[in-house]
JSON list of C-alpha atoms in Angstrom, two decimals:
[
{"chain": "A", "resi": 14, "resn": "UNK", "atom": "CA", "xyz": [-0.15, 0.11, 0.07]},
{"chain": "A", "resi": 15, "resn": "UNK", "atom": "CA", "xyz": [2.95, 2.30, 0.92]},
{"chain": "A", "resi": 16, "resn": "UNK", "atom": "CA", "xyz": [4.18, 2.26, -2.68]},
{"chain": "A", "resi": 17, "resn": "UNK", "atom": "CA", "xyz": [0.92, 2.59, -4.37]},
{"chain": "A", "resi": 18, "resn": "UNK", "atom": "CA", "xyz": [0.01, 5.93, -2.27]},
{"chain": "A", "resi": 19, "resn": "UNK", "atom": "CA", "xyz": [3.52, 7.34, -2.42]},
{"chain": "A", "resi": 20, "resn": "UNK", "atom": "CA", "xyz": [5.18, 5.87, -5.49]},
{"chain": "A", "resi": 21, "resn": "UNK", "atom": "CA", "xyz": [8.27, 4.82, -3.63]},
{"chain": "A", "resi": 22, "resn": "UNK", "atom": "CA", "xyz": [9.82, 2.03, -1.49]},
{"chain": "A", "resi": 23, "resn": "UNK", "atom": "CA", "xyz": [10.20, 2.81, 2.07]},
{"chain": "A", "resi": 24, "resn": "UNK", "atom": "CA", "xyz": [13.85, 2.77, 2.06]},
{"chain": "A", "resi": 25, "resn": "UNK", "atom": "CA", "xyz": [13.98, 5.38, -0.85]},
{"chain": "A", "resi": 26, "resn": "UNK", "atom": "CA", "xyz": [11.43, 7.72, 1.00]},
{"chain": "A", "resi": 27, "resn": "UNK", "atom": "CA", "xyz": [13.62, 7.77, 4.40]},
{"chain": "A", "resi": 28, "resn": "UNK", "atom": "CA", "xyz": [16.71, 8.75, 2.33]},
{"chain": "A", "resi": 29, "resn": "UNK", "atom": "CA", "xyz": [14.89, 11.21, 0.69]},
{"chain": "A", "resi": 30, "resn": "UNK", "atom": "CA", "xyz": [13.64, 12.88, 3.60]},
{"chain": "A", "resi": 31, "resn": "UNK", "atom": "CA", "xyz": [17.10, 12.68, 5.31]},
{"chain": "A", "resi": 32, "resn": "UNK", "atom": "CA", "xyz": [18.46, 14.41, 2.26]},
{"chain": "A", "resi": 33, "resn": "UNK", "atom": "CA", "xyz": [15.47, 17.07, 2.23]},
{"chain": "A", "resi": 34, "resn": "UNK", "atom": "CA", "xyz": [16.05, 17.73, 5.87]},
{"chain": "A", "resi": 35, "resn": "UNK", "atom": "CA", "xyz": [19.30, 19.34, 5.12]},
{"chain": "A", "resi": 36, "resn": "UNK", "atom": "CA", "xyz": [17.80, 21.57, 2.41]},
{"chain": "A", "resi": 37, "resn": "UNK", "atom": "CA", "xyz": [16.99, 25.46, 2.97]},
{"chain": "A", "resi": 38, "resn": "UNK", "atom": "CA", "xyz": [13.32, 24.81, 2.01]},
{"chain": "A", "resi": 39, "resn": "UNK", "atom": "CA", "xyz": [13.12, 22.58, 5.24]},
{"chain": "A", "resi": 40, "resn": "UNK", "atom": "CA", "xyz": [15.05, 24.92, 7.81]},
{"chain": "A", "resi": 41, "resn": "UNK", "atom": "CA", "xyz": [12.22, 26.49, 9.53]},
{"chain": "A", "resi": 42, "resn": "UNK", "atom": "CA", "xyz": [12.56, 27.86, 13.25]},
{"chain": "A", "resi": 43, "resn": "UNK", "atom": "CA", "xyz": [10.33, 24.82, 14.47]},
{"chain": "A", "resi": 44, "resn": "UNK", "atom": "CA", "xyz": [12.97, 24.26, 17.23]},
{"chain": "A", "resi": 45, "resn": "UNK", "atom": "CA", "xyz": [15.91, 25.83, 18.74]},
{"chain": "A", "resi": 46, "resn": "UNK", "atom": "CA", "xyz": [18.25, 24.33, 16.47]},
{"chain": "A", "resi": 47, "resn": "UNK", "atom": "CA", "xyz": [16.60, 25.59, 13.35]},
{"chain": "A", "resi": 48, "resn": "UNK", "atom": "CA", "xyz": [16.42, 21.85, 11.90]},
{"chain": "A", "resi": 49, "resn": "UNK", "atom": "CA", "xyz": [12.98, 20.36, 11.59]},
{"chain": "A", "resi": 50, "resn": "UNK", "atom": "CA", "xyz": [12.60, 17.21, 12.96]},
{"chain": "A", "resi": 51, "resn": "UNK", "atom": "CA", "xyz": [13.02, 14.04, 10.63]},
{"chain": "A", "resi": 52, "resn": "UNK", "atom": "CA", "xyz": [9.00, 12.81, 11.58]},
{"chain": "A", "resi": 53, "resn": "UNK", "atom": "CA", "xyz": [8.03, 16.32, 10.32]},
{"chain": "A", "resi": 54, "resn": "UNK", "atom": "CA", "xyz": [9.87, 16.35, 7.18]},
{"chain": "A", "resi": 55, "resn": "UNK", "atom": "CA", "xyz": [8.52, 12.79, 6.40]},
{"chain": "A", "resi": 56, "resn": "UNK", "atom": "CA", "xyz": [5.14, 14.03, 7.19]},
{"chain": "A", "resi": 57, "resn": "UNK", "atom": "CA", "xyz": [5.52, 16.97, 4.74]},
{"chain": "A", "resi": 58, "resn": "UNK", "atom": "CA", "xyz": [7.10, 14.71, 1.98]},
{"chain": "A", "resi": 59, "resn": "UNK", "atom": "CA", "xyz": [4.33, 11.88, 2.48]},
{"chain": "A", "resi": 60, "resn": "UNK", "atom": "CA", "xyz": [1.43, 14.52, 1.85]},
{"chain": "A", "resi": 61, "resn": "UNK", "atom": "CA", "xyz": [3.06, 16.19, -0.98]},
{"chain": "A", "resi": 62, "resn": "UNK", "atom": "CA", "xyz": [4.14, 13.10, -2.68]},
{"chain": "A", "resi": 63, "resn": "UNK", "atom": "CA", "xyz": [0.67, 12.03, -2.17]},
{"chain": "A", "resi": 64, "resn": "UNK", "atom": "CA", "xyz": [-0.50, 14.94, -3.92]},
{"chain": "A", "resi": 65, "resn": "UNK", "atom": "CA", "xyz": [1.76, 15.01, -6.74]},
{"chain": "A", "resi": 66, "resn": "UNK", "atom": "CA", "xyz": [0.96, 11.22, -7.32]},
{"chain": "A", "resi": 67, "resn": "UNK", "atom": "CA", "xyz": [-2.84, 12.21, -7.98]},
{"chain": "A", "resi": 68, "resn": "UNK", "atom": "CA", "xyz": [-4.24, 12.99, -11.04]},
{"chain": "A", "resi": 69, "resn": "UNK", "atom": "CA", "xyz": [-8.07, 13.41, -12.59]},
{"chain": "A", "resi": 70, "resn": "UNK", "atom": "CA", "xyz": [-11.02, 12.88, -10.47]},
{"chain": "A", "resi": 71, "resn": "UNK", "atom": "CA", "xyz": [-9.76, 13.07, -7.02]},
{"chain": "A", "resi": 72, "resn": "UNK", "atom": "CA", "xyz": [-6.58, 14.87, -8.10]},
{"chain": "A", "resi": 73, "resn": "UNK", "atom": "CA", "xyz": [-7.10, 18.09, -6.51]},
{"chain": "A", "resi": 74, "resn": "UNK", "atom": "CA", "xyz": [-5.88, 20.19, -3.37]},
{"chain": "A", "resi": 75, "resn": "UNK", "atom": "CA", "xyz": [-9.31, 19.86, -1.62]},
{"chain": "A", "resi": 76, "resn": "UNK", "atom": "CA", "xyz": [-9.29, 15.99, -2.15]},
{"chain": "A", "resi": 77, "resn": "UNK", "atom": "CA", "xyz": [-5.54, 15.22, -1.19]},
{"chain": "A", "resi": 78, "resn": "UNK", "atom": "CA", "xyz": [-6.66, 17.56, 2.14]},
{"chain": "A", "resi": 79, "resn": "UNK", "atom": "CA", "xyz": [-9.38, 15.31, 2.67]},
{"chain": "A", "resi": 80, "resn": "UNK", "atom": "CA", "xyz": [-7.40, 12.12, 2.36]},
{"chain": "A", "resi": 81, "resn": "UNK", "atom": "CA", "xyz": [-4.39, 13.26, 4.57]},
{"chain": "A", "resi": 82, "resn": "UNK", "atom": "CA", "xyz": [-6.16, 15.06, 7.10]},
{"chain": "A", "resi": 83, "resn": "UNK", "atom": "CA", "xyz": [-5.10, 18.71, 6.75]},
{"chain": "A", "resi": 84, "resn": "UNK", "atom": "CA", "xyz": [-6.05, 22.01, 5.18]},
{"chain": "A", "resi": 85, "resn": "UNK", "atom": "CA", "xyz": [-5.82, 22.95, 1.68]},
{"chain": "A", "resi": 86, "resn": "UNK", "atom": "CA", "xyz": [-3.46, 25.65, 2.82]},
{"chain": "A", "resi": 87, "resn": "UNK", "atom": "CA", "xyz": [-1.18, 23.02, 4.11]},
{"chain": "A", "resi": 88, "resn": "UNK", "atom": "CA", "xyz": [-1.41, 20.92, 0.93]},
{"chain": "A", "resi": 89, "resn": "UNK", "atom": "CA", "xyz": [-0.07, 23.99, -1.07]},
{"chain": "A", "resi": 90, "resn": "UNK", "atom": "CA", "xyz": [2.61, 24.56, 1.43]},
{"chain": "A", "resi": 91, "resn": "UNK", "atom": "CA", "xyz": [3.83, 20.88, 1.95]},
{"chain": "A", "resi": 92, "resn": "UNK", "atom": "CA", "xyz": [3.92, 20.41, -1.75]},
{"chain": "A", "resi": 93, "resn": "UNK", "atom": "CA", "xyz": [5.93, 24.06, -2.23]},
{"chain": "A", "resi": 94, "resn": "UNK", "atom": "CA", "xyz": [8.29, 23.49, 0.33]},
{"chain": "A", "resi": 95, "resn": "UNK", "atom": "CA", "xyz": [8.78, 19.61, -1.08]},
{"chain": "A", "resi": 96, "resn": "UNK", "atom": "CA", "xyz": [9.25, 20.84, -4.72]},
{"chain": "A", "resi": 97, "resn": "UNK", "atom": "CA", "xyz": [11.57, 23.57, -3.34]},
{"chain": "A", "resi": 98, "resn": "UNK", "atom": "CA", "xyz": [13.88, 21.09, -1.63]},
{"chain": "A", "resi": 99, "resn": "UNK", "atom": "CA", "xyz": [14.00, 18.75, -4.49]},
{"chain": "A", "resi": 100, "resn": "UNK", "atom": "CA", "xyz": [15.25, 21.56, -6.86]},
{"chain": "A", "resi": 101, "resn": "UNK", "atom": "CA", "xyz": [17.84, 22.11, -4.23]},
{"chain": "A", "resi": 102, "resn": "UNK", "atom": "CA", "xyz": [18.81, 18.62, -4.51]},
{"chain": "A", "resi": 103, "resn": "UNK", "atom": "CA", "xyz": [19.09, 18.62, -8.06]},
{"chain": "A", "resi": 104, "resn": "UNK", "atom": "CA", "xyz": [22.66, 19.36, -8.72]},
{"chain": "A", "resi": 105, "resn": "UNK", "atom": "CA", "xyz": [23.62, 17.16, -5.96]},
{"chain": "A", "resi": 106, "resn": "UNK", "atom": "CA", "xyz": [21.67, 14.06, -7.20]},
{"chain": "A", "resi": 107, "resn": "UNK", "atom": "CA", "xyz": [21.30, 14.38, -11.05]},
{"chain": "A", "resi": 108, "resn": "UNK", "atom": "CA", "xyz": [24.52, 14.62, -13.10]},
{"chain": "A", "resi": 109, "resn": "UNK", "atom": "CA", "xyz": [24.79, 14.46, -16.86]},
{"chain": "A", "resi": 110, "resn": "UNK", "atom": "CA", "xyz": [26.58, 11.58, -18.64]},
{"chain": "A", "resi": 111, "resn": "UNK", "atom": "CA", "xyz": [30.18, 11.48, -18.70]},
{"chain": "A", "resi": 112, "resn": "UNK", "atom": "CA", "xyz": [31.80, 10.93, -22.00]},
{"chain": "A", "resi": 113, "resn": "UNK", "atom": "CA", "xyz": [32.32, 7.04, -20.96]},
{"chain": "A", "resi": 114, "resn": "UNK", "atom": "CA", "xyz": [28.61, 6.66, -20.43]},
{"chain": "A", "resi": 115, "resn": "UNK", "atom": "CA", "xyz": [27.72, 8.17, -23.67]},
{"chain": "A", "resi": 116, "resn": "UNK", "atom": "CA", "xyz": [29.84, 5.83, -25.52]},
{"chain": "A", "resi": 117, "resn": "UNK", "atom": "CA", "xyz": [28.36, 2.92, -23.55]},
{"chain": "A", "resi": 118, "resn": "UNK", "atom": "CA", "xyz": [24.84, 4.06, -24.44]},
{"chain": "A", "resi": 119, "resn": "UNK", "atom": "CA", "xyz": [25.68, 4.74, -27.94]},
{"chain": "A", "resi": 120, "resn": "UNK", "atom": "CA", "xyz": [27.11, 1.21, -28.27]},
{"chain": "A", "resi": 121, "resn": "UNK", "atom": "CA", "xyz": [24.06, -0.10, -26.44]},
{"chain": "A", "resi": 122, "resn": "UNK", "atom": "CA", "xyz": [21.47, 1.13, -28.71]},
{"chain": "A", "resi": 123, "resn": "UNK", "atom": "CA", "xyz": [23.37, -0.40, -31.70]},
{"chain": "A", "resi": 124, "resn": "UNK", "atom": "CA", "xyz": [23.38, -3.66, -30.01]},
{"chain": "A", "resi": 125, "resn": "UNK", "atom": "CA", "xyz": [19.61, -3.87, -28.78]},
{"chain": "A", "resi": 126, "resn": "UNK", "atom": "CA", "xyz": [18.23, -2.26, -32.02]},
{"chain": "A", "resi": 127, "resn": "UNK", "atom": "CA", "xyz": [21.00, -3.78, -34.68]},
{"chain": "A", "resi": 128, "resn": "UNK", "atom": "CA", "xyz": [20.76, -0.29, -36.47]},
{"chain": "A", "resi": 129, "resn": "UNK", "atom": "CA", "xyz": [24.31, 1.44, -36.28]},
{"chain": "A", "resi": 130, "resn": "UNK", "atom": "CA", "xyz": [22.81, 4.80, -37.36]},
{"chain": "A", "resi": 131, "resn": "UNK", "atom": "CA", "xyz": [20.61, 4.69, -34.16]},
{"chain": "A", "resi": 132, "resn": "UNK", "atom": "CA", "xyz": [23.65, 4.74, -31.95]},
{"chain": "A", "resi": 133, "resn": "UNK", "atom": "CA", "xyz": [23.94, 8.37, -32.50]},
{"chain": "A", "resi": 134, "resn": "UNK", "atom": "CA", "xyz": [20.84, 8.90, -30.39]},
{"chain": "A", "resi": 135, "resn": "UNK", "atom": "CA", "xyz": [22.04, 7.74, -26.78]},
{"chain": "A", "resi": 136, "resn": "UNK", "atom": "CA", "xyz": [19.44, 9.45, -24.61]},
{"chain": "A", "resi": 137, "resn": "UNK", "atom": "CA", "xyz": [15.94, 8.67, -24.08]},
{"chain": "A", "resi": 138, "resn": "UNK", "atom": "CA", "xyz": [13.46, 11.24, -23.21]},
{"chain": "A", "resi": 139, "resn": "UNK", "atom": "CA", "xyz": [10.13, 10.70, -21.46]},
{"chain": "A", "resi": 140, "resn": "UNK", "atom": "CA", "xyz": [7.44, 12.99, -20.40]},
{"chain": "A", "resi": 141, "resn": "UNK", "atom": "CA", "xyz": [4.30, 14.18, -19.67]},
{"chain": "A", "resi": 142, "resn": "UNK", "atom": "CA", "xyz": [1.80, 17.29, -20.04]},
{"chain": "A", "resi": 143, "resn": "UNK", "atom": "CA", "xyz": [0.66, 18.76, -17.21]},
{"chain": "A", "resi": 144, "resn": "UNK", "atom": "CA", "xyz": [-2.64, 20.42, -18.13]},
{"chain": "A", "resi": 145, "resn": "UNK", "atom": "CA", "xyz": [-3.10, 24.15, -17.02]},
{"chain": "A", "resi": 146, "resn": "UNK", "atom": "CA", "xyz": [-6.32, 25.26, -15.11]},
{"chain": "A", "resi": 147, "resn": "UNK", "atom": "CA", "xyz": [-6.19, 28.50, -17.37]},
{"chain": "A", "resi": 148, "resn": "UNK", "atom": "CA", "xyz": [-4.89, 29.89, -20.78]},
{"chain": "A", "resi": 149, "resn": "UNK", "atom": "CA", "xyz": [-1.50, 31.75, -19.79]},
{"chain": "A", "resi": 150, "resn": "UNK", "atom": "CA", "xyz": [-1.85, 35.45, -20.35]},
{"chain": "A", "resi": 151, "resn": "UNK", "atom": "CA", "xyz": [1.57, 35.76, -21.65]},
{"chain": "A", "resi": 152, "resn": "UNK", "atom": "CA", "xyz": [3.27, 33.18, -24.37]},
{"chain": "A", "resi": 153, "resn": "UNK", "atom": "CA", "xyz": [0.21, 31.09, -24.58]},
{"chain": "A", "resi": 154, "resn": "UNK", "atom": "CA", "xyz": [1.00, 29.41, -27.92]},
{"chain": "A", "resi": 155, "resn": "UNK", "atom": "CA", "xyz": [4.07, 27.84, -26.32]},
{"chain": "A", "resi": 156, "resn": "UNK", "atom": "CA", "xyz": [1.96, 26.23, -23.84]},
{"chain": "A", "resi": 157, "resn": "UNK", "atom": "CA", "xyz": [-0.57, 24.60, -26.28]},
{"chain": "A", "resi": 158, "resn": "UNK", "atom": "CA", "xyz": [0.12, 21.18, -26.87]},
{"chain": "A", "resi": 159, "resn": "UNK", "atom": "CA", "xyz": [-0.73, 18.62, -29.44]},
{"chain": "A", "resi": 160, "resn": "UNK", "atom": "CA", "xyz": [-3.67, 17.24, -27.40]},
{"chain": "A", "resi": 161, "resn": "UNK", "atom": "CA", "xyz": [-5.58, 20.58, -27.81]},
{"chain": "A", "resi": 162, "resn": "UNK", "atom": "CA", "xyz": [-5.28, 22.45, -24.33]},
{"chain": "A", "resi": 163, "resn": "UNK", "atom": "CA", "xyz": [-2.57, 24.38, -22.64]},
{"chain": "A", "resi": 164, "resn": "UNK", "atom": "CA", "xyz": [0.13, 22.59, -20.70]},
{"chain": "A", "resi": 165, "resn": "UNK", "atom": "CA", "xyz": [3.38, 22.64, -18.91]},
{"chain": "A", "resi": 166, "resn": "UNK", "atom": "CA", "xyz": [5.59, 19.56, -20.02]},
{"chain": "A", "resi": 167, "resn": "UNK", "atom": "CA", "xyz": [7.63, 17.88, -17.39]},
{"chain": "A", "resi": 168, "resn": "UNK", "atom": "CA", "xyz": [10.38, 15.64, -19.03]},
{"chain": "A", "resi": 169, "resn": "UNK", "atom": "CA", "xyz": [13.21, 13.34, -17.99]},
{"chain": "A", "resi": 170, "resn": "UNK", "atom": "CA", "xyz": [16.13, 12.42, -20.14]},
{"chain": "A", "resi": 171, "resn": "UNK", "atom": "CA", "xyz": [17.57, 9.12, -19.29]},
{"chain": "A", "resi": 172, "resn": "UNK", "atom": "CA", "xyz": [20.17, 6.53, -20.21]},
{"chain": "A", "resi": 173, "resn": "UNK", "atom": "CA", "xyz": [18.50, 3.72, -21.98]},
{"chain": "A", "resi": 174, "resn": "UNK", "atom": "CA", "xyz": [20.95, 0.97, -20.82]},
{"chain": "A", "resi": 175, "resn": "UNK", "atom": "CA", "xyz": [20.69, 1.89, -17.05]},
{"chain": "A", "resi": 176, "resn": "UNK", "atom": "CA", "xyz": [17.55, 3.91, -16.88]},
{"chain": "A", "resi": 177, "resn": "UNK", "atom": "CA", "xyz": [19.74, 6.64, -14.77]},
{"chain": "A", "resi": 178, "resn": "UNK", "atom": "CA", "xyz": [18.16, 10.23, -15.01]},
{"chain": "A", "resi": 179, "resn": "UNK", "atom": "CA", "xyz": [20.65, 12.83, -16.36]},
{"chain": "A", "resi": 180, "resn": "UNK", "atom": "CA", "xyz": [18.38, 15.51, -16.68]},
{"chain": "A", "resi": 181, "resn": "UNK", "atom": "CA", "xyz": [15.08, 16.98, -15.96]},
{"chain": "A", "resi": 182, "resn": "UNK", "atom": "CA", "xyz": [13.05, 19.50, -17.95]},
{"chain": "A", "resi": 183, "resn": "UNK", "atom": "CA", "xyz": [10.01, 21.55, -16.98]},
{"chain": "A", "resi": 184, "resn": "UNK", "atom": "CA", "xyz": [8.60, 24.11, -19.55]}
]
């Protein structure tokens, strides 16, 4: 049930909470040390990941607030702090592929497909459109997707042989 609701293993969740505890996004004045307790970080992260994992009917802030037993403002705040903390960790956690990894990925693509020309493409991109509630007032054409609505895309760039994420794109 834990993996289904939070979409992470308990070990990965705990490791992420420990890393987020050290970010500025979680340095609130809740204690004399200025460091938020790990239990509080885990609660905030749990609520934010639950909200981020929901979509469609039941994917709104009010629905998440009812499920998690907290206010809508808390849902928004928890999500904002979690995303801010994840962005702080981005440069530490995510590093682009080295030259050796690039060569290995290109060779893997050639071997896996049998098409030598495809070895020039050594990265895989996968993403999703996040629908916007309203048409943006500025640059609305750039946010109009092929599915016929305004959205922001979130994409991950990965190495095909290891599925390691080397870059993330939001825009």
